[in-house]
Amino acid sequence: MLQLGYFSQLENAQAYRESLTAVGIEAQVVAQGEPGLQYYQVISGSAEQPSHLENLNTHIEALSGARGYAVRSPFESTPAADLFTGLKPQYLLAQAAPPVGTEGAAPMRVSGYDPGLNRTPQEEIDSMPGFTVGGMPIIPTLGLSLGYDDNITRASRDEIESWFYMISPAIRVELPSDRSVLSLIAAADIVRYEDSPVDDRDTWYLRGDWTYDISQRQNLGLFAEYREGADRRGEGRRQGDAGLVPIDPDEWERFGYGGTWDYGAVGARGRLTIDAGAWDLEYTNNREGLTPDDPGTTALDRDWWYAGGTFFWRVAPKTSLLADYRYTDMNYKTAVDSDSEIHTWALGVTWEASARTTGRIQYGNQKRKFADPTKEDYNGPAWMASVTWRPRTYSLFTLQGTRSTQEPNGNGDYVLRQDITLSWLHDWNDRFGTHVDVGYGEDDYRPNGRTEDLFYWGVGGRYAFNQHFRFGASLNGYDRDSADPEFDYKRMVFLLTLEASF
């Protein structure tokens, strides 16, 4: 049979079935799972031969733009038919938390492989690791990595190279109910360098997410997060020659909370998303500067809050126009002359032309106004794009790009950053897959005139021994060309990883 959708709420599944019926597709809703933990399949069609089912799938895609997954009939009385006894959210092994400190780092982002690339939703659920205690799924994982970094401090001279290892334990707990799911995550990265112990670091991560289906038209999501991390030598205020000073990385604590409210039923012409939140960032060491003119990490302490929303207007079955607005109020605790207000608006389009192609593109304006009238404000273009293309179920291309202003971390008043990345993920068989990434970015530190070009590439692969063990290898390269030669660098990182779930 073909599964065209699955939902946590019966009302949403029924609404989706009605939208399919409206374009001439017969479908039905089937409940799966234990009472109180049920999910709902929207299924259509039946065929004995795979080729017949594929022809039906093509016909459904032509009518609705939706493409289904071939699944076992839920009416068969075999244990394999119990496809929805697990939780819907997918979990990536040893990736319970994103790497601390990598936010906004594209194209220098961490390269990774998506283990769910060539899985149906049922296969993803069936393959989820962990165990259940009192109705609560618990997913512990452990990642062990061995790597080599040939330029730890991203230096243009006197490069420091070293082997290193990383231990990444994580645990995720789900607390489901009839209309909501509470997810709790704890994770850590413990990194040790053989030849450069001053660069050793420990990062910790705690996060809670609560999603609640208020009604057929409304959904609410709340989160709270706490992190302890570090800006490594060569990052933040420690770029260039400052990264060669042999003192510990700049350590920090960050706490944040917020939420998102969605309004609009499945298939509705208009939808609205509103989000808001607040963050507090405080550094805990290196409070004194490296030189008399350096205020140290004290000048980087800040808190900020944000609010915004996106309105979607459907103009075709799988295409919507959008209007987006975001406001951010940035407040520094000691360097108050860096306080600013940021207004960002954009118009765009989002589409899901078929199961093979999806995307979101928006273009607009960003205005950053400083509280200090002597600082130069920014008022210029801002844009974001994300397009995915899946030529086969086992192959995925993703193109992403952004342009916006960022906090300078002591290097100027702000950074105007734009970047673009292209990635290709491919499953060669059920156990082995590869990834390739390339990226290019430009940073403009204003008003000091420092400009930089960064080229990034990465290749890697993974092999799944079984449901509980996965081996991976990757090689990543970076090349930064700066208007100031002090900030030029070339860097290559090799990594072997064993991921285990229990």
XYZ file of C-alpha atoms in Angstrom:
502
model
C 0.000 0.000 0.000
C 0.985 3.667 -0.212
C 1.305 5.835 2.874
C 0.706 9.480 1.970
C 0.985 10.952 5.472
C 1.038 10.239 9.197
C -0.137 12.437 12.058
C -0.297 12.560 15.841
C -3.849 13.949 15.797
C -6.851 12.281 14.200
C -8.331 15.637 13.146
C -5.234 16.530 11.141
C -5.170 13.116 9.462
C -8.823 13.431 8.508
C -8.298 16.950 7.161
C -5.435 15.703 4.994
C -7.543 12.801 3.708
C -10.276 15.294 2.776
C -7.776 17.404 0.818
C -6.780 14.287 -1.147
C -10.394 13.371 -1.758
C -10.999 16.860 -3.152
C -8.599 16.137 -6.037
C -9.989 12.661 -6.725
C -7.735 10.434 -4.594
C -9.401 7.760 -2.465
C -7.675 7.472 0.905
C -8.435 6.238 4.391
C -7.156 6.873 7.902
C -5.846 3.982 10.013
C -4.880 4.266 13.688
C -1.650 2.627 14.867
C -0.046 2.185 18.262
C -1.194 1.589 21.812
C -4.040 3.583 23.371
C -2.812 7.009 24.401
C 0.168 6.724 22.066
C -1.646 6.443 18.771
C -0.638 7.857 15.413
C -2.676 7.949 12.256
C -1.734 6.728 8.801
C -3.301 8.169 5.664
C -3.087 5.325 3.133
C -4.245 4.756 -0.422
C -4.116 2.003 -3.031
C -2.961 -1.569 -2.995
C -0.958 -3.645 -5.474
C 0.718 -7.041 -5.643
C 3.603 -5.913 -7.868
C 6.021 -3.061 -7.023
C 5.751 -1.722 -10.586
C 1.967 -1.445 -10.270
C 2.326 0.436 -6.995
C 4.876 2.802 -8.566
C 2.452 3.572 -11.407
C -0.227 4.383 -8.848
C 2.213 6.574 -6.944
C 3.033 8.532 -10.103
C -0.679 9.050 -10.758
C -1.263 10.341 -7.207
C 1.710 12.700 -7.508
C 0.307 14.118 -10.738
C -3.034 14.855 -9.065
C -1.890 16.206 -5.700
C 1.862 16.805 -5.739
C 2.153 14.277 -2.876
C 4.234 11.148 -3.240
C 3.757 8.206 -0.932
C 5.900 5.508 0.623
C 5.356 1.832 -0.121
C 4.397 0.172 3.165
C 3.075 -3.121 4.399
C -0.698 -3.207 4.673
C -1.759 -2.269 8.209
C -4.502 -4.891 7.993
C -2.057 -7.775 7.899
C -1.991 -9.573 11.254
C 1.769 -9.760 11.660
C 4.041 -8.047 14.211
C 5.732 -6.183 11.357
C 2.468 -4.335 10.747
C 2.738 -2.543 14.101
C 4.579 0.348 12.534
C 3.526 3.182 14.797
C 4.222 1.913 18.296
C 7.207 4.262 18.535
C 7.407 8.029 18.647
C 7.196 10.074 15.489
C 10.232 12.395 16.020
C 13.285 10.838 14.415
C 16.525 10.646 16.364
C 19.979 10.725 14.838
C 22.606 8.575 16.550
C 25.034 10.515 18.723
C 23.420 13.733 17.505
C 21.020 14.457 20.322
C 22.414 17.982 20.337
C 23.999 20.043 17.573
C 27.696 20.704 18.129
C 28.035 23.524 20.622
C 29.290 26.745 19.105
C 28.501 25.912 15.470
C 25.417 28.122 15.143
C 25.767 30.466 12.209
C 29.071 28.896 11.242
C 28.161 28.048 7.655
C 29.975 27.370 5.452
C 32.324 26.183 8.204
C 29.547 24.007 9.571
C 30.104 20.501 10.863
C 29.762 17.977 8.073
C 27.461 15.042 8.772
C 25.486 12.242 7.216
C 21.722 11.874 7.554
C 21.053 8.250 8.556
C 17.357 8.657 7.730
C 17.975 9.559 4.084
C 16.729 6.344 2.526
C 14.133 5.338 5.100
C 10.382 5.494 5.049
C 8.842 7.015 8.201
C 8.017 3.504 9.383
C 11.578 2.286 8.868
C 12.863 5.294 10.771
C 10.550 4.519 13.666
C 11.396 0.809 13.649
C 15.134 1.522 13.577
C 15.090 3.981 16.474
C 17.401 2.817 19.256
C 16.696 2.875 22.967
C 14.195 1.282 25.296
C 10.941 2.138 27.044
C 10.401 2.534 30.790
C 6.913 3.218 32.071
C 5.773 4.297 28.617
C 8.711 6.722 28.224
C 11.148 6.011 25.358
C 14.731 6.525 26.524
C 17.505 6.774 23.947
C 21.106 6.778 25.262
C 23.931 7.117 22.745
C 27.702 7.378 22.776
C 30.027 8.746 20.115
C 33.780 8.055 20.116
C 35.907 10.040 17.668
C 39.583 10.142 16.754
C 40.830 12.990 14.604
C 43.754 15.037 13.353
C 43.734 18.858 13.030
C 46.656 20.446 11.156
C 45.891 24.044 12.253
C 44.073 24.116 15.577
C 44.219 27.902 16.029
C 43.419 28.829 12.395
C 46.728 30.690 12.227
C 48.520 32.179 9.224
C 51.891 31.245 10.756
C 53.333 28.931 13.434
C 50.523 26.428 12.907
C 49.792 24.023 15.764
C 48.787 20.507 14.749
C 47.697 17.587 16.876
C 45.791 14.346 17.115
C 42.706 14.554 19.317
C 39.874 12.413 20.594
C 36.296 13.286 21.441
C 33.780 11.496 23.661
C 30.138 12.433 23.028
C 27.588 10.888 25.411
C 23.925 11.832 25.044
C 20.532 10.778 26.315
C 17.046 11.647 25.140
C 13.807 10.994 27.006
C 10.313 11.354 25.515
C 7.197 11.847 27.630
C 4.186 11.487 25.316
C 0.536 12.149 26.079
C -2.669 12.263 24.054
C -2.007 15.706 22.573
C 1.605 16.542 23.382
C 5.183 15.291 23.559
C 7.837 16.495 26.006
C 11.440 15.825 24.884
C 14.384 16.127 27.259
C 17.956 16.000 25.961
C 21.314 15.994 27.732
C 24.578 15.796 25.782
C 28.272 16.564 26.058
C 31.423 16.781 23.946
C 34.675 16.068 25.785
C 37.693 16.916 23.599
C 41.355 16.245 24.395
C 44.402 17.143 22.246
C 47.578 15.079 22.389
C 50.043 17.899 21.609
C 48.066 20.991 22.673
C 46.364 20.427 26.059
C 45.598 24.150 26.400
C 42.945 23.606 23.730
C 41.167 20.837 25.653
C 37.506 21.651 26.178
C 34.267 20.280 27.602
C 30.896 21.383 26.303
C 27.547 20.529 27.899
C 24.037 20.815 26.598
C 20.594 20.529 28.213
C 17.342 21.155 26.362
C 13.639 20.583 26.834
C 11.031 20.813 24.058
C 7.290 20.602 24.520
C 4.938 20.361 21.546
C 1.187 20.573 22.013
C -1.575 20.114 19.439
C -4.103 22.652 20.704
C -6.623 21.900 17.996
C -6.905 21.051 14.334
C -5.851 24.623 13.549
C -3.379 25.449 16.334
C -0.054 24.031 17.514
C 2.254 25.276 20.235
C 5.938 24.556 20.783
C 8.005 25.694 23.771
C 11.691 25.196 24.571
C 14.280 25.930 27.232
C 18.010 25.380 26.728
C 21.235 25.649 28.708
C 24.737 25.310 27.266
C 28.285 25.517 28.553
C 30.746 25.937 25.704
C 33.867 27.728 24.541
C 35.178 29.901 21.718
C 38.310 28.057 20.671
C 41.594 29.734 19.897
C 41.258 31.162 16.402
C 37.551 31.956 16.895
C 35.677 35.010 18.147
C 37.970 37.644 19.641
C 40.940 35.209 19.472
C 41.441 35.282 15.688
C 44.746 35.903 13.959
C 47.870 36.284 16.115
C 45.704 36.477 19.268
C 44.926 32.799 18.787
C 48.587 31.895 19.294
C 48.601 33.151 22.904
C 48.701 29.927 25.005
C 45.748 30.531 27.328
C 42.542 28.538 27.692
C 39.683 28.982 25.213
C 37.088 31.636 26.099
C 34.462 29.704 28.050
C 30.823 30.765 28.310
C 27.396 29.858 29.633
C 24.222 30.480 27.666
C 20.591 30.110 28.653
C 17.546 30.629 26.487
C 13.837 29.983 26.275
C 11.067 30.659 23.805
C 8.293 29.232 21.742
C 6.390 29.059 18.462
C 2.649 29.220 17.817
C 1.201 27.991 14.525
C -2.309 28.790 13.330
C -3.845 27.206 10.255
C -5.394 23.846 9.490
C -3.875 21.351 7.087
C -4.783 22.489 3.577
C -5.896 25.981 4.721
C -5.308 28.881 2.348
C -3.624 31.022 5.016
C -1.253 30.052 7.839
C 0.459 32.104 10.540
C 3.555 31.315 12.605
C 4.608 33.525 15.540
C 7.762 32.957 17.569
C 9.480 34.739 20.461
C 12.274 34.065 22.916
C 15.176 35.378 24.957
C 18.848 34.461 25.477
C 21.565 35.340 27.977
C 25.281 34.827 27.224
C 27.988 35.266 29.852
C 31.681 34.397 29.633
C 33.275 32.784 32.681
C 37.055 33.098 32.167
C 39.708 35.321 30.561
C 37.932 38.357 31.955
C 41.122 40.390 31.690
C 42.364 41.356 28.231
C 45.433 40.068 26.419
C 46.714 43.667 26.112
C 45.983 46.935 27.957
C 43.568 47.890 25.175
C 41.758 44.540 25.276
C 38.727 44.507 27.642
C 38.716 40.712 27.721
C 35.608 38.571 27.575
C 33.722 41.031 29.797
C 32.909 43.083 26.707
C 31.209 40.082 25.068
C 28.592 39.442 27.791
C 25.128 40.180 26.445
C 21.477 39.270 26.459
C 18.881 39.621 23.743
C 15.259 38.898 22.998
C 13.463 38.426 19.721
C 9.934 38.262 18.330
C 8.555 37.786 14.868
C 6.199 35.959 12.613
C 5.600 34.560 9.137
C 2.335 34.622 7.210
C 1.864 32.048 4.443
C -0.739 32.386 1.686
C -1.272 29.302 -0.466
C -1.519 30.145 -4.172
C -1.329 26.543 -5.436
C -1.730 23.107 -3.807
C 1.964 22.941 -2.905
C 3.085 26.587 -3.231
C 2.681 29.492 -0.796
C 3.788 33.101 -0.772
C 5.147 34.388 2.537
C 5.763 37.610 4.441
C 8.292 37.444 7.279
C 9.298 39.932 10.013
C 11.797 39.619 12.869
C 12.781 42.037 15.656
C 15.824 41.547 17.885
C 16.878 43.736 20.826
C 20.592 43.224 21.589
C 21.913 44.474 24.952
C 25.555 44.283 26.063
C 26.189 44.252 29.799
C 29.352 46.396 29.855
C 30.023 47.412 26.226
C 26.713 49.285 26.128
C 27.794 51.334 23.107
C 27.309 48.108 21.087
C 23.600 47.818 21.983
C 21.431 47.651 18.883
C 17.965 46.976 17.540
C 17.609 44.778 14.466
C 14.577 44.829 12.178
C 14.398 42.238 9.388
C 11.569 41.812 6.899
C 11.296 39.683 3.784
C 8.898 38.479 1.109
C 9.278 35.068 -0.438
C 7.891 31.792 -1.613
C 7.890 28.252 -0.316
C 7.038 25.229 -2.409
C 6.850 21.475 -2.388
C 6.524 20.791 -6.090
C 6.725 17.060 -5.454
C 8.367 14.627 -3.088
C 11.512 15.303 -5.128
C 11.771 19.095 -4.896
C 11.080 21.480 -2.017
C 12.331 24.958 -1.235
C 12.008 28.300 0.496
C 13.417 31.561 -0.820
C 12.930 34.994 0.734
C 14.445 38.410 0.075
C 14.087 41.618 2.040
C 15.848 44.214 4.147
C 17.661 44.306 7.468
C 18.187 47.420 9.542
C 20.577 47.403 12.507
C 20.404 50.621 14.529
C 22.938 51.229 17.315
C 22.173 53.019 20.566
C 25.465 54.909 20.153
C 24.868 57.617 17.513
C 28.574 57.636 16.606
C 28.355 54.075 15.269
C 27.402 53.495 11.646
C 24.030 51.751 11.262
C 23.357 49.085 8.656
C 20.407 49.281 6.286
C 20.605 46.891 3.345
C 19.523 43.645 1.683
C 19.000 40.423 3.604
C 18.019 37.092 2.096
C 17.722 33.373 2.752
C 17.330 30.388 0.437
C 17.034 26.640 0.958
C 16.261 24.242 -1.900
C 16.310 20.442 -1.813
C 16.213 18.078 -4.765
C 15.825 14.331 -4.408
C 16.370 12.692 -7.842
C 16.050 9.286 -6.163
C 14.731 8.215 -2.778
C 18.305 7.409 -1.784
C 19.962 10.609 -3.046
C 19.507 14.190 -1.813
C 20.971 17.546 -2.932
C 20.589 20.634 -0.720
C 21.459 24.220 -1.692
C 21.425 26.856 1.067
C 22.409 30.499 1.292
C 22.040 33.508 3.621
C 22.931 37.182 3.921
C 22.578 39.051 7.231
C 24.515 40.924 9.910
C 26.107 39.108 12.858
C 27.688 40.049 16.184
C 31.417 40.842 15.687
C 32.787 39.384 18.968
C 35.179 42.320 19.353
C 36.079 42.675 15.660
C 34.384 45.910 14.546
C 30.778 46.991 15.148
C 29.134 44.175 13.188
C 29.850 41.567 10.511
C 27.960 41.466 7.227
C 28.006 37.779 6.349
C 26.795 35.975 3.258
C 27.416 32.372 2.314
C 26.197 29.580 0.094
C 26.613 25.810 0.525
C 25.798 22.758 -1.569
C 25.613 19.243 -0.142
C 24.967 15.817 -1.636
C 23.924 12.834 0.464
C 23.702 9.417 -1.160
C 22.861 5.924 0.067
C 24.750 3.372 -2.007
C 23.035 0.489 -0.217
C 21.216 -0.185 3.048
C 24.407 0.061 5.086
C 26.768 2.424 3.284
C 26.303 6.085 2.412
C 28.436 9.127 1.555
C 28.232 12.904 1.713
C 29.970 15.731 -0.149
C 29.796 19.412 0.888
C 31.186 22.580 -0.661
C 30.683 26.137 0.531
C 31.769 29.712 -0.024
C 31.343 32.656 2.349
C 32.182 36.346 2.597
C 32.619 38.328 5.825
C 32.758 42.141 5.886
C 33.778 43.536 9.293
C 32.446 47.076 9.501
C 33.589 49.759 9.820
C 37.243 48.641 10.089
C 37.350 47.474 6.436
C 38.463 43.909 7.109
C 36.976 41.594 4.440
C 37.437 37.849 4.064
C 36.581 35.063 1.643
C 36.216 31.531 2.931
C 36.061 28.325 0.892
C 34.996 25.102 2.560
C 34.727 21.487 1.428
C 34.045 18.163 3.048
C 33.747 14.498 2.064
C 32.828 11.530 4.172
C 30.888 8.340 4.583
C 29.306 6.044 7.097
C 28.778 2.321 7.434
C 26.014 0.894 9.638
C 27.017 -2.441 11.134
C 23.545 -2.859 12.618
C 20.871 -0.861 14.413
C 23.211 -0.102 17.322
C 26.623 0.609 15.771
C 27.693 2.944 12.974
C 31.169 3.872 11.746
C 31.977 7.126 9.951
C 34.940 8.924 8.409
C 35.274 12.480 7.072
C 37.846 14.920 5.731
C 37.134 18.676 5.848
C 39.180 21.525 4.418
C 39.065 25.306 4.971
C 40.814 28.155 3.172
C 40.355 31.775 4.330
C 41.726 34.722 2.362
C 41.613 38.015 4.284
C 42.383 41.602 3.344
C 44.627 41.514 6.430
C 47.212 38.709 5.957
C 47.217 38.093 9.708
C 43.826 36.407 9.367
C 44.627 34.145 6.392
C 44.694 30.437 7.121
C 44.440 26.953 5.626
C 43.180 24.065 7.683
C 42.337 20.387 7.266
C 40.591 18.101 9.765
C 40.372 14.307 9.523
C 37.872 12.443 11.719
C 36.964 8.806 12.448
C 33.809 8.205 14.493
C 32.094 5.208 16.054
C 28.498 5.839 17.127
C 26.675 3.469 19.440
C 23.145 3.322 20.807
C 21.865 1.189 23.637
